[in-house]
């Protein structure tokens, strides 16, 4: 276990590696930061003339490393200067806490105009990176989760054409090389045998337009991570720490930065320090350090070994259940493990040992009304984060040994999120067979059976999940929801109640229990639970109307009024309720809003006539007559019995 004190000291050490050199008082330049998604270091070459030309006049870091081989956490490190242990985001679909200071906020404080143009939902505003930007353009168009580089470039150039009133900080993110590889013509034809490079070449062409339009002095071009392309069994990225996904291009051109190659390892988190130094009129400088990186997705999602790497000089050490050491200069493909043949230096050993392993509690999905839509959009980009707290154990598999499962895991989770349960079942069965402690897969398998009405198979699968993790709140929640679905209230209630008792904020369990209580006829309990749910997420208008109906049934007038007031189209209900609460003016106004097309308009006329009498309106008699003339059998009887009308 890492103590808090050690964690703090580590973060201090890690962030002390780079400090601006003073004094160097240069004018404050406009700054362009371009992040290239999914771009391997070795993708820069003859097919990327723009990058190659930029690199010629820039400082080229030949051993640059992403802090994490995944989009959001990697950008998080560039925007905070911190490793994920410091900024708290280890995988896509999580959120930056509002207390984490971000690069654009710093530049805003320095008087900069700030704008961001991102190209994929993984970096959408809602994940927290937009803080400090005057403009944060994450508009991908209806039903799209990404946009091509030409569209993003058009928008960035339109912003650049506006008259500046201060130095500018512009961040442009390109997403094209991300899977699937579908470059537009003529790159499609020219790179028919290597469409990945075709995407990089197209992006490079658009980068050229952007650089020309920017014209400013300070430019950083860097990738957020690379792409496996099958190396070490990894088709894409995010699950392993090999060079194919963590070694990235990193070019810096600007005031005080001399051109030429730097072969010492450097973390891309220093983008933060460089931009901050320029914005203060100083010269960016990076001191040598042991570069650290992590890939925690397999740990947080499946409970596999946490993975940390440390690079010093040309030696890269990966700790993931056991130690691997590679000479990345002589062996960039990392095929010769030097462990046992070379010593690990003390700084590397310390960096690996002290790197904080995140809490698996972070694997629980954030509670949000948008989370379902978020998960679908992320899944459409190939990112599915787990919603289950994994089973952690000492003898957990090493991710590198499980690489054959990566495509199956991604495919199964993608099918599940798209509601293709039947197709997902054989895949989840394969995963559970290969990795019996994979609680996430076991629960998805059970839930797929439950959703399809395979009740016996579902119960069997939930019991298997229970055997893997007897104390798991996730298992209790989904098992309870299954019994709610099959109307076995007496089995659903103890499971869901236990979850809510242990964790009163657990939204799915609260919602499940509310539904069960309503079906059992325990309406007051259902109302109380629903009200708690709606303090945690924004209810839809239909949900509010339903709560209003429930409250009317129990005579809870105050709750009913509060619910219908926020749910348009319920003026009749509101009129009746205001009348019951003797709020006659409000009753009159609500009933006057009921349109004649309303199916219960005769009831509205009857209630309006009552209000008219109670308010001593001069036309009360005419209103009673109107109610009579439009009466239904029900309202005719009510009118006949109404003493106010005598
Ligand atoms: Zn990315």
Coordinates of C-alpha atoms and ligand atoms in Angstrom, one line a residue:
X1 CA 0.0 0.0 0.0
X2 CA 1.2 3.5 -0.8
X3 CA 0.8 5.9 2.1
X4 CA -0.5 9.4 1.4
X5 CA 2.8 10.9 2.5
X6 CA 4.7 8.8 0.0
X7 CA 2.1 9.7 -2.7
X8 CA 2.6 13.4 -2.1
X9 CA 6.3 13.1 -2.1
X10 CA 6.3 11.2 -5.3
X11 CA 4.1 13.8 -7.0
X12 CA 6.4 16.5 -5.8
X13 CA 9.4 14.6 -7.2
X14 CA 7.6 13.9 -10.4
X15 CA 6.6 17.5 -11.0
X16 CA 10.0 18.9 -10.0
X17 CA 11.6 17.5 -13.2
X18 CA 10.9 20.6 -15.2
X19 CA 11.1 24.2 -14.3
X20 CA 11.2 27.3 -16.5
X21 CA 14.6 28.9 -16.8
X22 CA 14.6 32.5 -15.5
X23 CA 15.1 35.2 -16.6
X24 CA 14.6 35.0 -20.3
X25 CA 11.9 37.7 -20.8
X26 CA 10.7 37.1 -24.3
X27 CA 7.5 38.5 -25.7
X28 CA 4.5 36.2 -25.1
X29 CA 3.9 34.2 -28.2
X30 CA 0.6 32.8 -29.6
X31 CA 0.8 29.1 -29.0
X32 CA -0.6 26.2 -31.2
X33 CA -0.8 22.8 -29.6
X34 CA -1.8 20.0 -32.0
X35 CA -2.5 16.5 -30.6
X36 CA -2.5 13.7 -33.1
X37 CA -4.6 10.8 -31.9
X38 CA -3.3 7.2 -32.4
X39 CA -0.1 8.3 -34.2
X40 CA 2.9 6.0 -33.8
X41 CA 6.4 7.5 -33.6
X42 CA 7.4 5.5 -36.7
X43 CA 4.4 6.8 -38.7
X44 CA 6.3 10.0 -39.3
X45 CA 8.3 9.8 -42.5
X46 CA 8.1 10.1 -46.3
X47 CA 4.3 9.9 -46.2
X48 CA 4.0 12.8 -43.8
X49 CA 5.7 15.7 -45.5
X50 CA 4.2 18.4 -43.2
X51 CA 5.4 16.7 -40.0
X52 CA 8.7 16.0 -41.5
X53 CA 9.2 19.7 -42.6
X54 CA 8.1 20.9 -39.1
X55 CA 10.5 18.4 -37.4
X56 CA 13.4 19.9 -39.4
X57 CA 13.1 23.2 -37.7
X58 CA 11.9 21.9 -34.3
X59 CA 13.3 20.2 -31.2
X60 CA 12.6 16.5 -31.9
X61 CA 12.2 14.3 -28.9
X62 CA 13.1 10.9 -30.3
X63 CA 12.1 9.0 -27.1
X64 CA 8.8 10.7 -26.1
X65 CA 6.4 8.7 -24.1
X66 CA 2.6 9.1 -23.5
X67 CA 1.7 8.9 -19.8
X68 CA -1.1 6.5 -20.7
X69 CA -1.8 4.8 -24.1
X70 CA -5.4 6.1 -24.1
X71 CA -7.0 9.4 -25.3
X72 CA -8.5 11.1 -22.3
X73 CA -5.9 10.3 -19.6
X74 CA -3.0 11.0 -21.9
X75 CA -4.4 14.4 -22.8
X76 CA -5.1 14.9 -19.1
X77 CA -1.4 14.5 -18.4
X78 CA -0.5 17.1 -21.1
X79 CA -3.1 19.5 -19.7
X80 CA -2.0 19.1 -16.0
X81 CA 1.7 18.2 -16.2
X82 CA 0.9 15.3 -13.9
X83 CA 0.8 11.6 -14.3
X84 CA -2.7 10.0 -13.9
X85 CA -1.9 9.3 -10.2
X86 CA -1.9 13.1 -9.9
X87 CA -4.9 14.1 -12.1
X88 CA -7.0 11.0 -11.2
X89 CA -8.2 9.9 -14.7
X90 CA -6.9 6.5 -15.7
X91 CA -9.2 5.6 -18.6
X92 CA -11.7 7.1 -21.1
X93 CA -15.2 7.9 -19.9
X94 CA -14.1 9.3 -16.5
X95 CA -14.1 12.9 -15.3
X96 CA -11.5 15.5 -14.3
X97 CA -12.4 16.8 -10.8
X98 CA -13.1 20.5 -10.8
X99 CA -10.2 20.9 -8.3
X100 CA -7.6 19.8 -10.8
X101 CA -5.9 22.9 -12.3
X102 CA -5.8 22.8 -16.1
X103 CA -3.5 24.3 -18.7
X104 CA -6.1 26.6 -20.4
X105 CA -7.1 28.1 -17.0
X106 CA -3.4 29.1 -16.5
X107 CA -3.3 30.7 -20.0
X108 CA -6.6 32.5 -19.4
X109 CA -5.1 33.9 -16.2
X110 CA -2.1 35.1 -18.2
X111 CA -4.5 37.0 -20.5
X112 CA -4.6 34.6 -23.4
X113 CA -7.5 34.0 -25.8
X114 CA -8.1 30.3 -25.6
X115 CA -9.8 27.9 -28.1
X116 CA -10.0 24.2 -28.5
X117 CA -11.2 22.2 -31.5
X118 CA -11.4 18.4 -30.7
X119 CA -12.4 15.6 -33.1
X120 CA -13.8 12.8 -31.0
X121 CA -16.4 12.3 -28.2
X122 CA -13.6 10.8 -26.0
X123 CA -12.6 14.5 -25.4
X124 CA -16.1 16.0 -25.3
X125 CA -16.6 18.9 -23.0
X126 CA -18.5 16.8 -20.4
X127 CA -15.3 14.9 -19.4
X128 CA -13.9 18.1 -17.9
X129 CA -11.0 19.3 -20.2
X130 CA -12.9 22.4 -21.4
X131 CA -12.2 24.5 -18.3
X132 CA -10.4 27.7 -19.2
X133 CA -11.2 27.6 -22.9
X134 CA -13.2 30.6 -24.3
X135 CA -14.2 28.3 -27.2
X136 CA -14.4 24.5 -26.9
X137 CA -15.7 23.1 -30.1
X138 CA -16.8 19.5 -29.7
X139 CA -19.7 19.7 -32.2
X140 CA -19.3 16.5 -34.3
X141 CA -22.8 16.9 -36.0
X142 CA -25.9 14.9 -35.2
X143 CA -25.4 11.2 -34.4
X144 CA -21.6 11.4 -34.9
X145 CA -19.0 10.7 -32.3
X146 CA -16.0 12.0 -34.3
X147 CA -15.2 14.3 -37.3
X148 CA -12.5 14.2 -39.9
X149 CA -9.4 16.5 -39.8
X150 CA -10.6 18.7 -42.7
X151 CA -13.7 19.7 -40.8
X152 CA -11.9 20.4 -37.5
X153 CA -9.2 22.4 -39.5
X154 CA -11.9 24.5 -41.2
X155 CA -13.4 25.5 -37.9
X156 CA -10.0 26.2 -36.3
X157 CA -9.0 28.4 -39.3
X158 CA -12.3 30.3 -39.1
X159 CA -11.4 31.1 -35.5
X160 CA -7.9 32.1 -36.4
X161 CA -9.2 34.6 -39.0
X162 CA -11.0 36.6 -36.3
X163 CA -9.1 39.6 -35.1
X164 CA -7.1 38.8 -32.0
X165 CA -7.1 41.1 -28.9
X166 CA -4.5 39.2 -27.0
X167 CA -1.9 36.4 -27.6
X168 CA -3.7 33.1 -28.4
X169 CA -3.6 29.5 -27.2
X170 CA -5.1 27.2 -29.8
X171 CA -5.5 23.4 -29.2
X172 CA -6.4 21.3 -32.2
X173 CA -7.0 17.5 -31.8
X174 CA -7.1 15.2 -34.9
X175 CA -8.6 11.8 -34.6
X176 CA -8.3 10.3 -38.1
X177 CA -5.7 7.5 -37.5
X178 CA -7.9 5.9 -34.9
X179 CA -9.6 2.6 -35.8
X180 CA -11.4 1.9 -38.1
X181 CA -8.9 3.0 -40.8
X182 CA -10.9 4.6 -43.6
X183 CA -8.9 7.4 -45.3
X184 CA -10.7 9.5 -47.9
X185 CA -9.6 9.6 -51.5
X186 CA -7.0 9.9 -52.8
X187 CA -5.4 8.4 -49.7
X188 CA -7.8 5.5 -49.7
X189 CA -6.3 4.4 -53.1
X190 CA -2.7 5.3 -52.4
X191 CA -2.6 3.5 -49.1
X192 CA -4.9 0.6 -50.0
X193 CA -2.5 -1.9 -48.4
X194 CA -1.9 0.2 -45.3
X195 CA -5.0 2.3 -44.6
X196 CA -3.7 3.2 -41.1
X197 CA -0.8 5.2 -42.7
X198 CA -3.4 6.6 -45.2
X199 CA -5.3 8.2 -42.3
X200 CA -2.0 9.6 -40.9
X201 CA -1.1 11.0 -44.4
X202 CA -4.6 12.6 -44.7
X203 CA -4.2 14.1 -41.2
X204 CA -0.7 15.4 -42.1
X205 CA -2.2 17.2 -45.2
X206 CA -4.7 19.0 -43.0
X207 CA -2.0 19.8 -40.4
X208 CA -0.3 21.7 -43.2
X209 CA -3.3 23.9 -43.7
X210 CA -3.5 24.6 -40.0
X211 CA 0.2 25.4 -39.6
X212 CA 0.0 27.8 -42.6
X213 CA -3.1 29.6 -41.2
X214 CA -1.6 29.8 -37.7
X215 CA 1.7 31.4 -38.8
X216 CA 2.7 32.0 -35.1
X217 CA 6.0 31.3 -33.5
X218 CA 5.2 28.6 -30.9
X219 CA 4.0 25.2 -32.0
X220 CA 3.9 21.8 -30.3
X221 CA 2.8 18.7 -32.2
X222 CA 2.5 15.5 -30.2
X223 CA 0.5 12.3 -30.3
X224 CA -1.6 11.1 -27.4
X225 CA -0.5 7.4 -28.0
X226 CA 0.4 5.1 -30.8
X227 CA -1.3 2.0 -32.2
X228 CA -0.5 -1.7 -31.6
X229 CA -1.2 -2.9 -35.2
X230 CA -0.9 -6.4 -33.9
X231 CA 2.5 -6.0 -32.1
X232 CA 2.5 -8.0 -28.9
X233 CA -0.9 -9.3 -29.9
X234 CA -2.5 -5.8 -29.4
X235 CA -4.6 -4.6 -32.4
X236 CA -5.3 -1.1 -31.1
X237 CA -4.1 0.6 -27.8
X238 CA -4.8 1.1 -24.2
X239 CA -4.2 -2.3 -22.7
X240 CA -0.3 -2.7 -22.8
X241 CA 2.8 -0.6 -22.4
X242 CA 4.9 -1.5 -25.4
X243 CA 6.6 1.0 -27.7
X244 CA 3.9 0.6 -30.4
X245 CA 1.4 2.4 -28.2
X246 CA 3.5 4.5 -25.8
X247 CA 6.3 5.8 -28.0
X248 CA 5.0 8.9 -29.8
X249 CA 6.2 11.8 -32.1
X250 CA 6.8 15.0 -30.1
X251 CA 8.0 18.2 -31.9
X252 CA 8.4 21.6 -30.3
X253 CA 9.2 24.9 -32.2
X254 CA 9.2 28.2 -30.5
X255 CA 11.0 31.0 -28.6
X256 CA 14.1 29.8 -26.8
X257 CA 13.8 26.3 -28.2
X258 CA 16.7 25.2 -30.3
X259 CA 16.1 22.7 -33.1
X260 CA 17.7 19.3 -33.2
X261 CA 17.3 15.8 -31.7
X262 CA 16.9 15.0 -28.0
X263 CA 17.5 11.3 -27.4
X264 CA 16.9 11.3 -23.7
X265 CA 13.4 10.0 -22.7
X266 CA 10.8 12.6 -22.0
X267 CA 7.1 12.4 -20.9
X268 CA 4.5 14.3 -23.0
X269 CA 3.1 15.6 -19.7
X270 CA 5.8 18.3 -20.1
X271 CA 3.6 19.9 -22.8
X272 CA 2.1 21.6 -19.8
X273 CA 5.3 23.1 -18.5
X274 CA 6.4 24.2 -22.0
X275 CA 3.2 26.1 -22.7
X276 CA 3.1 27.7 -19.3
X277 CA 6.8 28.8 -19.7
X278 CA 6.0 30.5 -23.0
X279 CA 2.9 32.1 -21.7
X280 CA 5.0 33.7 -19.0
X281 CA 7.6 35.0 -21.5
X282 CA 10.1 32.4 -20.3
X283 CA 12.0 29.6 -22.1
X284 CA 10.8 26.1 -21.6
X285 CA 13.4 23.7 -20.2
X286 CA 13.2 20.1 -19.3
X287 CA 15.5 18.4 -16.8
X288 CA 16.4 14.7 -17.2
X289 CA 14.2 12.3 -15.2
X290 CA 13.0 8.8 -15.1
X291 CA 9.9 8.8 -17.3
X292 CA 6.9 6.9 -16.0
X293 CA 3.7 5.6 -17.6
X294 CA 0.8 3.4 -16.8
X295 CA -1.9 1.2 -18.4
X296 CA -4.5 0.6 -15.7
X297 CA -7.5 -0.3 -17.9
X298 CA -7.1 -4.1 -17.6
X299 CA -6.6 -3.7 -13.9
X300 CA -9.6 -1.4 -13.3
X301 CA -11.9 -3.3 -15.7
X302 CA -11.0 -6.9 -15.2
X303 CA -8.8 -7.0 -12.1
X304 CA -5.7 -8.0 -14.1
X305 CA -2.2 -7.0 -13.0
X306 CA -1.7 -3.2 -12.8
X307 CA 1.0 -2.0 -15.3
X308 CA 3.6 0.6 -14.7
X309 CA 6.6 1.4 -16.8
X310 CA 9.8 3.5 -16.1
X311 CA 12.3 4.6 -18.8
X312 CA 15.8 5.7 -18.0
X313 CA 18.2 6.3 -20.9
X314 CA 17.6 3.5 -23.4
X315 CA 16.3 1.0 -20.8
X316 CA 12.6 0.6 -20.4
X317 CA 11.3 -1.5 -17.4
X318 CA 7.7 -2.7 -17.3
X319 CA 6.2 -3.9 -14.1
X320 CA 3.1 -6.0 -14.5
X321 CA 3.0 -9.1 -12.3
X322 CA 6.7 -9.6 -13.2
X323 CA 9.5 -7.3 -14.5
X324 CA 10.4 -7.0 -18.2
X325 CA 13.4 -4.9 -19.3
X326 CA 14.1 -3.8 -22.9
X327 CA 16.8 -1.8 -24.6
X328 CA 14.4 0.3 -26.7
X329 CA 17.2 1.8 -28.8
X330 CA 18.7 -1.5 -30.0
X331 CA 15.4 -3.5 -29.7
X332 CA 12.4 -1.2 -30.4
X333 CA 10.2 -4.1 -31.0
X334 CA 10.9 -5.3 -27.5
X335 CA 11.5 -8.9 -28.4
X336 CA 14.5 -9.5 -26.1
X337 CA 13.6 -9.3 -22.4
X338 CA 16.9 -8.4 -20.5
X339 CA 15.5 -9.1 -17.1
X340 CA 18.1 -11.1 -15.2
X341 CA 20.9 -9.9 -17.5
X342 CA 20.9 -6.3 -16.5
X343 CA 20.3 -4.4 -13.2
X344 CA 17.5 -2.1 -12.5
X345 CA 18.8 1.3 -11.3
X346 CA 17.7 2.6 -7.9
X347 CA 15.7 5.5 -9.4
X348 CA 13.9 3.2 -11.7
X349 CA 13.2 0.7 -8.9
X350 CA 11.9 3.6 -6.7
X351 CA 9.7 5.0 -9.5
X352 CA 8.1 1.6 -10.1
X353 CA 7.6 0.8 -6.4
X354 CA 6.3 4.2 -5.4
X355 CA 3.9 4.6 -8.4
X356 CA 0.4 4.7 -6.8
X357 CA -1.9 1.9 -8.0
X358 CA -5.4 3.4 -8.3
X359 CA -8.3 2.2 -6.1
X360 CA -10.6 -0.2 -7.9
X361 CA -13.5 1.8 -6.5
X362 CA -12.7 4.1 -9.5
X363 CA -14.0 1.4 -11.8
X364 CA -17.6 2.1 -10.8
X365 CA -19.3 4.1 -13.5
X366 CA -20.1 7.7 -12.6
X367 CA -23.8 8.4 -11.9
X368 CA -25.2 10.7 -14.5
X369 CA -28.4 11.0 -16.5
X370 CA -26.2 11.1 -19.6
X371 CA -24.2 8.0 -18.8
X372 CA -26.2 5.6 -21.0
X373 CA -25.8 7.9 -24.1
X374 CA -22.2 8.5 -23.1
X375 CA -21.4 4.8 -23.0
X376 CA -23.0 4.3 -26.4
X377 CA -21.0 7.1 -28.0
X378 CA -17.7 5.9 -26.4
X379 CA -18.6 2.4 -27.5
X380 CA -19.0 3.6 -31.1
X381 CA -15.4 4.8 -30.9
X382 CA -14.4 1.4 -29.5
X383 CA -14.1 2.4 -25.9
X384 CA -16.1 0.6 -23.3
X385 CA -15.1 1.2 -19.7
X386 CA -16.3 -1.3 -17.2
X387 CA -19.0 -0.4 -14.7
X388 CA -18.1 -3.2 -12.3
X389 CA -15.6 -3.1 -9.4
X390 CA -13.2 -6.0 -10.3
X391 CA -12.0 -8.9 -8.2
X392 CA -8.4 -8.1 -7.3
X393 CA -6.1 -11.0 -6.5
X394 CA -2.4 -11.6 -6.3
X395 CA -2.3 -14.3 -9.0
X396 CA -4.3 -12.2 -11.5
X397 CA -3.3 -12.6 -15.1
X398 CA -0.7 -10.4 -16.8
X399 CA -2.4 -8.3 -19.5
X400 CA 0.4 -9.2 -21.9
X401 CA -0.5 -12.9 -21.5
X402 CA -4.2 -12.2 -22.2
X403 CA -3.8 -10.2 -25.4
X404 CA -5.8 -12.8 -27.5
X405 CA -8.8 -11.7 -25.4
X406 CA -8.6 -7.9 -26.1
X407 CA -10.5 -8.0 -29.4
X408 CA -13.1 -10.4 -27.9
X409 CA -13.5 -8.1 -24.8
X410 CA -14.0 -5.0 -27.0
X411 CA -16.4 -6.8 -29.3
X412 CA -18.5 -8.3 -26.6
X413 CA -18.8 -5.0 -24.7
X414 CA -19.6 -3.1 -27.9
X415 CA -22.4 -5.6 -28.8
X416 CA -23.8 -5.4 -25.2
X417 CA -23.9 -1.5 -25.2
X418 CA -25.7 -1.7 -28.6
X419 CA -28.3 -4.0 -27.1
X420 CA -27.2 -6.9 -29.3
X421 CA -27.4 -9.3 -26.3
X422 CA -27.8 -12.6 -28.2
X423 CA -24.7 -12.0 -30.3
X424 CA -22.7 -11.0 -27.2
X425 CA -23.4 -14.1 -25.2
X426 CA -21.0 -16.6 -26.9
X427 CA -18.3 -13.9 -26.6
X428 CA -18.8 -13.4 -22.9
X429 CA -18.8 -17.2 -22.5
X430 CA -15.4 -17.4 -24.2
X431 CA -14.1 -14.6 -21.9
X432 CA -15.4 -16.3 -18.7
X433 CA -13.9 -19.6 -19.8
X434 CA -10.5 -18.0 -20.3
X435 CA -10.6 -15.7 -17.3
X436 CA -12.9 -17.3 -14.7
X437 CA -12.5 -14.3 -12.2
X438 CA -13.6 -11.7 -14.7
X439 CA -16.5 -10.3 -12.8
X440 CA -17.4 -7.7 -15.5
X441 CA -17.8 -10.5 -18.1
X442 CA -19.7 -12.8 -15.7
X443 CA -22.2 -10.0 -14.9
X444 CA -22.6 -9.0 -18.5
X445 CA -23.2 -12.6 -19.5
X446 CA -25.9 -13.0 -16.7
X447 CA -27.5 -9.7 -17.6
X448 CA -27.6 -10.6 -21.3
X449 CA -29.5 -13.8 -20.5
X450 CA -31.8 -11.9 -18.1
X451 CA -32.6 -9.2 -20.8
X452 CA -33.4 -12.0 -23.3
X453 CA -35.8 -13.7 -20.8
X454 CA -33.5 -16.8 -20.4
X455 CA -34.4 -16.8 -16.7
X456 CA -32.9 -20.1 -15.6
X457 CA -29.6 -19.4 -17.4
X458 CA -29.6 -15.9 -15.9
X459 CA -30.0 -17.1 -12.4
X460 CA -27.3 -19.7 -12.9
X461 CA -24.9 -17.0 -14.3
X462 CA -25.7 -14.5 -11.5
X463 CA -24.9 -17.3 -8.9
X464 CA -21.6 -17.9 -10.7
X465 CA -20.9 -14.2 -10.4
X466 CA -21.8 -14.4 -6.7
X467 CA -19.4 -17.2 -6.2
X468 CA -16.6 -15.1 -7.7
X469 CA -17.4 -12.1 -5.6
X470 CA -19.6 -12.9 -2.6
X471 CA -19.5 -9.3 -1.3
X472 CA -19.9 -7.4 -4.6
X473 CA -22.5 -4.7 -4.6
X474 CA -22.5 -4.9 -8.4
X475 CA -23.6 -8.6 -8.3
X476 CA -26.3 -7.8 -5.7
X477 CA -27.6 -4.9 -7.8
X478 CA -27.8 -6.7 -11.1
X479 CA -29.1 -9.9 -9.5
X480 CA -31.8 -7.8 -7.7
X481 CA -32.7 -6.1 -10.9
X482 CA -33.1 -9.5 -12.6
X483 CA -35.6 -10.6 -9.9
X484 CA -37.4 -7.2 -10.3
X485 CA -37.7 -8.0 -14.0
X486 CA -39.1 -11.5 -13.3
X487 CA -41.5 -10.0 -10.7
X488 CA -40.0 -12.1 -7.9
X489 CA -40.3 -9.2 -5.4
X490 CA -39.4 -11.2 -2.3
X491 CA -36.1 -12.2 -3.9
X492 CA -35.4 -8.7 -5.4
X493 CA -36.0 -6.7 -2.2
X494 CA -33.4 -8.1 0.1
X495 CA -30.7 -7.8 -2.5
X496 CA -31.5 -4.2 -3.5
X497 CA -32.1 -3.1 0.1
X498 CA -28.7 -4.4 1.2
X499 CA -27.0 -2.4 -1.6
X500 CA -28.9 0.8 -0.7
X501 CA -28.1 0.3 3.0
X502 CA -24.4 -0.1 2.3
X503 CA -24.3 2.7 -0.3
X504 CA -27.3 5.1 -0.2
X505 CA -26.1 6.8 -3.4
X506 CA -26.1 3.8 -5.7
X507 CA -28.4 4.9 -8.4
X508 CA -29.3 1.6 -10.2
X509 CA -30.2 -0.1 -6.9
X510 CA -32.3 2.9 -5.8
X511 CA -34.2 3.0 -9.1
X512 CA -34.7 -0.8 -9.0
X513 CA -36.0 -0.7 -5.5
X514 CA -38.4 2.2 -6.3
X515 CA -39.9 0.2 -9.1
X516 CA -40.3 -2.9 -6.9
X517 CA -42.0 -0.9 -4.1
X518 CA -44.4 0.6 -6.6
X519 CA -45.3 -2.8 -8.1
X520 CA -45.8 -4.1 -4.5
X521 CA -48.3 -1.3 -3.9
X522 CA -46.0 0.4 -1.3
X523 CA -46.5 3.7 -3.0
X524 CA -45.2 6.0 -0.2
X525 CA -41.9 4.1 -0.2
X526 CA -41.7 4.3 -4.0
X527 CA -42.3 8.1 -3.8
X528 CA -39.6 8.5 -1.2
X529 CA -37.0 6.5 -3.2
X530 CA -37.8 8.3 -6.5
X531 CA -37.4 11.6 -4.8
X532 CA -34.0 10.5 -3.7
X533 CA -33.1 9.4 -7.2
X534 CA -34.1 12.8 -8.6
X535 CA -31.8 14.6 -6.2
X536 CA -29.0 12.6 -7.8
X537 CA -29.9 13.0 -11.5
X538 CA -32.2 15.2 -13.5
X539 CA -35.6 13.4 -14.1
X540 CA -37.3 13.5 -17.5
X541 CA -40.7 15.2 -17.8
X542 CA -42.4 11.8 -18.1
X543 CA -40.7 10.6 -14.9
X544 CA -41.9 13.7 -13.1
X545 CA -45.4 13.2 -14.3
X546 CA -45.3 9.6 -13.1
X547 CA -44.1 10.8 -9.7
X548 CA -47.0 13.3 -9.7
X549 CA -49.5 10.5 -10.4
X550 CA -48.1 8.4 -7.6
X551 CA -48.2 11.3 -5.2
X552 CA -51.8 12.1 -6.2
X553 CA -52.8 8.5 -5.4
X554 CA -51.5 8.8 -1.9
X555 CA -52.8 12.3 -1.3
X556 CA -49.3 13.8 -1.1
X557 CA -50.5 17.1 -2.7
X558 CA -47.2 19.0 -2.1
X559 CA -45.1 16.4 -4.0
X560 CA -47.7 16.1 -6.7
X561 CA -47.8 19.8 -7.3
X562 CA -44.0 20.1 -7.3
X563 CA -43.8 17.3 -9.8
X564 CA -46.4 18.5 -12.2
X565 CA -45.2 22.1 -12.1
X566 CA -42.0 20.8 -13.7
X567 CA -43.7 18.6 -16.2
X568 CA -45.4 20.5 -19.1
X569 CA -49.0 19.5 -20.2
X570 CA -50.4 18.6 -16.8
X571 CA -52.5 21.7 -16.2
X572 CA -55.7 19.7 -15.4
X573 CA -53.8 17.8 -12.7
X574 CA -52.3 21.0 -11.4
X575 CA -55.7 22.7 -11.4
X576 CA -57.2 19.9 -9.3
X577 CA -54.3 19.9 -6.9
X578 CA -54.2 23.7 -6.4
X579 CA -58.0 23.6 -5.8
X580 CA -57.4 20.8 -3.1
X581 CA -54.7 23.0 -1.6
X582 CA -57.2 26.0 -1.7
X583 CA -54.8 27.9 -4.0
X584 CA -57.7 29.2 -6.0
X585 CA -56.0 31.8 -8.3
X586 CA -53.4 29.3 -9.3
X587 CA -56.1 26.7 -9.9
X588 CA -58.0 29.2 -12.1
X589 CA -54.9 29.9 -14.2
X590 CA -54.0 26.3 -14.6
X591 CA -57.5 25.2 -15.6
X592 CA -57.7 28.1 -18.1
X593 CA -54.6 26.6 -19.8
X594 CA -56.3 23.2 -20.4
X595 CA -57.1 23.2 -24.2
X596 CA -60.6 22.1 -25.4
X597 CA -58.8 19.3 -27.3
X598 CA -57.9 17.7 -23.9
X599 CA -59.6 14.3 -23.6
X600 CA -60.8 15.3 -20.1
X601 CA -61.9 18.8 -21.0
X602 CA -65.4 18.3 -19.4
X603 CA -63.6 17.6 -16.1
X604 CA -61.6 20.8 -16.5
X605 CA -64.9 22.8 -17.1
X606 CA -66.4 21.3 -14.0
X607 CA -63.4 22.1 -11.8
X608 CA -63.2 25.6 -13.4
X609 CA -66.8 26.2 -12.4
X610 CA -66.0 25.2 -8.8
X611 CA -63.1 27.6 -8.7
X612 CA -65.3 30.3 -10.3
X613 CA -67.8 30.0 -7.4
X614 CA -65.1 30.0 -4.8
X615 CA -63.5 33.1 -6.3
X616 CA -67.0 34.8 -6.6
X617 CA -66.5 35.5 -10.3
X618 CA -69.4 37.3 -11.9
X619 CA -69.7 34.7 -14.7
X620 CA -69.9 31.7 -12.3
X621 CA -73.4 30.8 -13.4
X622 CA -72.3 30.8 -17.1
X623 CA -69.4 28.5 -16.2
X624 CA -71.7 26.0 -14.4
X625 CA -74.0 26.0 -17.5
X626 CA -71.0 25.4 -19.7
X627 CA -69.9 22.5 -17.6
X628 CA -73.4 21.0 -17.7
X629 CA -73.7 21.4 -21.5
X630 CA -70.4 19.5 -22.1
X631 CA -70.9 17.0 -19.3
X632 CA -69.9 13.3 -19.5
X633 CA -71.9 10.8 -17.4
X634 CA -69.2 11.2 -14.7
X635 CA -69.1 15.0 -14.5
X636 CA -72.9 15.1 -14.8
X637 CA -73.2 13.2 -11.6
X638 CA -70.4 15.3 -9.9
X639 CA -72.2 18.5 -11.0
X640 CA -75.5 17.2 -9.7
X641 CA -74.0 16.5 -6.3
X642 CA -71.9 19.7 -6.0
X643 CA -73.3 21.9 -3.2
X644 CA -71.4 24.9 -4.4
X645 CA -73.6 25.0 -7.5
X646 CA -76.9 25.2 -5.6
Ligands
LIG1 ZN1 -6.3 8.7 -28.4

